[in-house]
Steps between C-alpha positions, in 0.01 A plus 500: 500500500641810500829398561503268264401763263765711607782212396297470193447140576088556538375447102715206450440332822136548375518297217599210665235551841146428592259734659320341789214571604413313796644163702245221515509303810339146515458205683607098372115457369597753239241756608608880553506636885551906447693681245743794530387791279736730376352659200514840622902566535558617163266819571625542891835430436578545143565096496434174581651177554672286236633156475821466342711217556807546747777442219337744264484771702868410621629537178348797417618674799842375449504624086461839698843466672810591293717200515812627613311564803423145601813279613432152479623154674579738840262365777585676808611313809564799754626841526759702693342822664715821477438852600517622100469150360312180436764215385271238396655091500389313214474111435763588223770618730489877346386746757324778407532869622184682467331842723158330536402143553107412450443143604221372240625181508171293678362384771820314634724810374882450608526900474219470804666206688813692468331850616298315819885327587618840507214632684495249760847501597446856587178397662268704310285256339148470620431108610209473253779513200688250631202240497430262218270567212178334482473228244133539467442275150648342248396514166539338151487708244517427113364655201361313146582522164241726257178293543158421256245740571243239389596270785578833759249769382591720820844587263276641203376814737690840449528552883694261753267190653651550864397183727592400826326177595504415927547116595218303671640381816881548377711737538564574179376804277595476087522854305516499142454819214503495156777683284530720189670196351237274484662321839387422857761638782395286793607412885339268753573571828532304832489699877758349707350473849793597815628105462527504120660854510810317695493188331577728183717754646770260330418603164471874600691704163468214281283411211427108489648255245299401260405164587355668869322759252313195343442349843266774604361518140397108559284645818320780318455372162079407568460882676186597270508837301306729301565520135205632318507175305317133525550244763632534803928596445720491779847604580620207316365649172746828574746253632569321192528848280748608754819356307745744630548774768333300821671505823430459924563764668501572883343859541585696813383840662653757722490902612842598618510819692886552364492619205852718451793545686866763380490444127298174493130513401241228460239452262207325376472119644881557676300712773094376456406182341125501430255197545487426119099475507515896495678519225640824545874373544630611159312843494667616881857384379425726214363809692793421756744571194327827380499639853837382583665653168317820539667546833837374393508776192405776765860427650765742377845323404694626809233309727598407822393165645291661769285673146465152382396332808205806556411422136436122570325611799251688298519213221346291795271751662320556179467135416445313803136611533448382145637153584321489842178509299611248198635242788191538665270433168692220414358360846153506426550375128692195680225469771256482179652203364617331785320190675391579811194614702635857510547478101182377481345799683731741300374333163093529608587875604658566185256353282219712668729847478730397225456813332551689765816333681619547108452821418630659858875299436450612137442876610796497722768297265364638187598872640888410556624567107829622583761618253847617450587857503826450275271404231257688251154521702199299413179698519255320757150406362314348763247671712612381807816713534827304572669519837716697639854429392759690729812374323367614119428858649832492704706358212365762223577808716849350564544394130337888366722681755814333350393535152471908592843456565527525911653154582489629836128594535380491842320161505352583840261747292442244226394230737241768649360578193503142401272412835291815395343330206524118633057531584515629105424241214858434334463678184744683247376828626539440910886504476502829261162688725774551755738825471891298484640677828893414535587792710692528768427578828253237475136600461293459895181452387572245209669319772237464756311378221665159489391193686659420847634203399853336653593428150414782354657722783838304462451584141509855615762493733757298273453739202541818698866404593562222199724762316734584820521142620570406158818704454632407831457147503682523128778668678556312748485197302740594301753566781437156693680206378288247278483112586488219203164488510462879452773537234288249262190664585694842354598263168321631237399143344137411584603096476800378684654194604530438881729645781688246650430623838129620468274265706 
């Protein structure tokens, strides 16, 4: 939330969401198994959870972005590593000079297939990347047009009607939740077993015509539902409302350890795809950006590439344990809905501590509110305080030393002071509570302060020497002779046509 607040994106994302409450889980005979509560997040974490469909909230983030800033119709096919440069290869032709590439482009990212080449020719690419992802379901997906309340009552309620409804002896589970538009978004989806998941390895990155679309819809039209209306409705009865916007899709998941590697960075499902029955996938791509840019804006503009590689360390450092826990979540909300004996077990312990299995991943998911320390501060009002953030405290010294005018502030000392606070709740005043020290020699006992961390220490060590190495390497760059490739990387133009001998 507070992130969105910060983009002022919050009130009018508001208008369009639902607050829910709880999920509903039931079985085919219509009767409710356990419910997840989550009433209390607005007082212990100042929010709650919302349902707001996908292309909403997509175009609200985008209104946030000047245009000039997005470049359309350039999907990226690879990129050329460089020592000062990224020269990214475009379907178009045009290559594309740039300091920084981040990789958000999906689970089968080319910037990633492109990094892991790289990576294994120089045999430094852990076997585990290289395997397959696991195509664990596949799903169909669709949402209807604005429906009668008289005929689906569950639409008339202020909050969200969240229900997930687990298939009798099929492996099937069906989700659907109602909308601020009057509208049902919906998805039914099928676990592949180990035989299914190579049968549809085939379709792996594609979304299914529509005539394969209606196929499945054919099998799951009689799953029964709960409506708050008469009769006895089935999928068919959201089926038939659904005139637009359905599609089959196969979902996958993955953890890769390699997350960064020179100037290339990964993010959100491009390094972890989530089992979508957590539903967390959206909200870590999102805290993957804040923590990412916070580091990146900590970088001074003479950054060498070793600076940028110790930032991306910490980028994954401070995130990894984050997705650790989300990946492993999304497990037991798949091994709720699943079909098996173990499922089954999971579901009877869940409905007997529900509320507690609940509330302990809401205490620990509900605490990560991170935010960006380029932008105005949002004041934290829940009573649990928010996680430690070591990039916002790291990125605010940086970005107050500079704005004190000393570009060349000691950054060692900032990152100690930074790790001084991290155990503090990440308010306006934690930053400020701390006396700005940009002297030189550096400060001892500030330093023993911070965390022994590799990351952190090559943090250290690179900014201690960045200005010296800096200056040489400019110096001796400009004495050495410059290759084709180099001399267009030195072009000023940000969009050129390709070298003829660039491969």
């Amino acid at each position: 939330m507070q992130f969105l607040k910060q983009i002022d994106a919050w009130d009018e994302i508001m208008t369009q969401a639902k607050f829910t409450k709880s999920i509903v889980v039931a079985n085919e005979d219509r009767k409710v198994e356990y419910a997840l509560e989550f009433g209390d997040q607005i007082r212990l974490f100042g929010s709650s959870g919302y349902i707001v469909p996908r292309r909403i909230l997509h175009n609200i983030l985008v209104s946030r972005i000047e245009k000039r800033n997005i470049v359309m119709k350039k999907r990226v096919l690879s990129y050329i590593p460089g020592d000062r440069y990224v020269t990214v290869k475009c379907a178009s032709g045009d290559l594309i000079t740039c300091d920084i590439l981040v990789g958000a482009d999906g689970v089968y990212s080319a910037v990633r297939q492109t990094l892991y080449h790289e990576l294994e020719a120089k045999g430094l690419l852990p076997p585990k990347d290289s395997e397959e992802v696991i195509l664990s379901t596949v799903s169909l997906v669709g949402q209807t047009i604005p429906l009668d309340p008289e005929k689906f009552p569950i639409i008339k309620d202020e909050h969200c009607h969240f229900m997930r409804i687990i298939g009798d002896n099929k492996p099937y589970s069906w989700t659907y939740f109602t909308t601020k538009s009057g509208s049902i978004n919906w998805t039914v989806t099928q676990y592949l077993s180990t035989e299914q998941q190579d049968d549809n390895r085939v379709f792996a990155n594609t979304t299914f015509d529509f005539d394969q679309a209606m196929d499945m819809a054919y099998e799951v039209m009689n799953f029964p539902i709960i409506t708050g209306g008469p009769g006895e409705p089935t999928m068919f009865d959201l089926l038939k409302k659904t005139t637009v916007r359905m599609k089959k899709v196969v979902l996958e998941e993955k953890l890769f350890k390699t997350w960064h590697h020179g100037r290339v960075v990964l993010l959100g499902n491009a390094c972890h795809k989530m089992n979508p029955s957590g539903g967390s996938g959206a909200t870590n791509a999102i805290h993957d950006a804040i923590t990412l840019a916070n580091y990146i804006v900590s970088l001074p503009h003479w950054s060498e590439q070793r600076d940028i590689e110790h930032r991306f360390k910490a980028y994954q450092d401070e995130r990894m344990p984050w997705i650790k826990e989300s990946y492993e979540n999304g497990k037991v909300f798949k091994g709720m809905v699943e079909k098996s004996f173990k499922a089954t077990m999971i579901r009877l312990c869940s409905k007997a501590v529900s509320g507690v299995v609940a509330r302990n991943v809401m205490m620990k998911m509900g605490a990560n509110r991170p935010q960006a320390a380029f932008l105005k501060y949002v004041p934290d009002t829940g009573t649990v305080p928010a996680a430690p953030q070591p990039s916002y405290a790291f990125a605010k010294e940086m970005l107050e030393a500079w704005a004190l005018n000393d570009p060349l502030v000691d950054s060692t000392v900032v990152w100690a002071k930074a790790e001084n606070v991290k155990n503090a709740k990440n308010d306006e005043k934690a930053p400020a509570s701390i006396e700005l020290v940009a002297q030189r020699p550096m400060d001892k006992e500030l330093i023993k302060m911070a965390r022994a961390s590799s990351a952190h220490a090559d943090i250290v060590k690179a900014s201690a020497v960045m200005s010296a190495l800096s200056a040489a390497k400019s110096a001796a760059l400009a004495a050495a002779p410059k290759s084709a490739l180099e001399t267009f990387q030195d072009t000023p133009s940000k969009v050129k046509k390709p070298l003829d001998n660039v491969n």
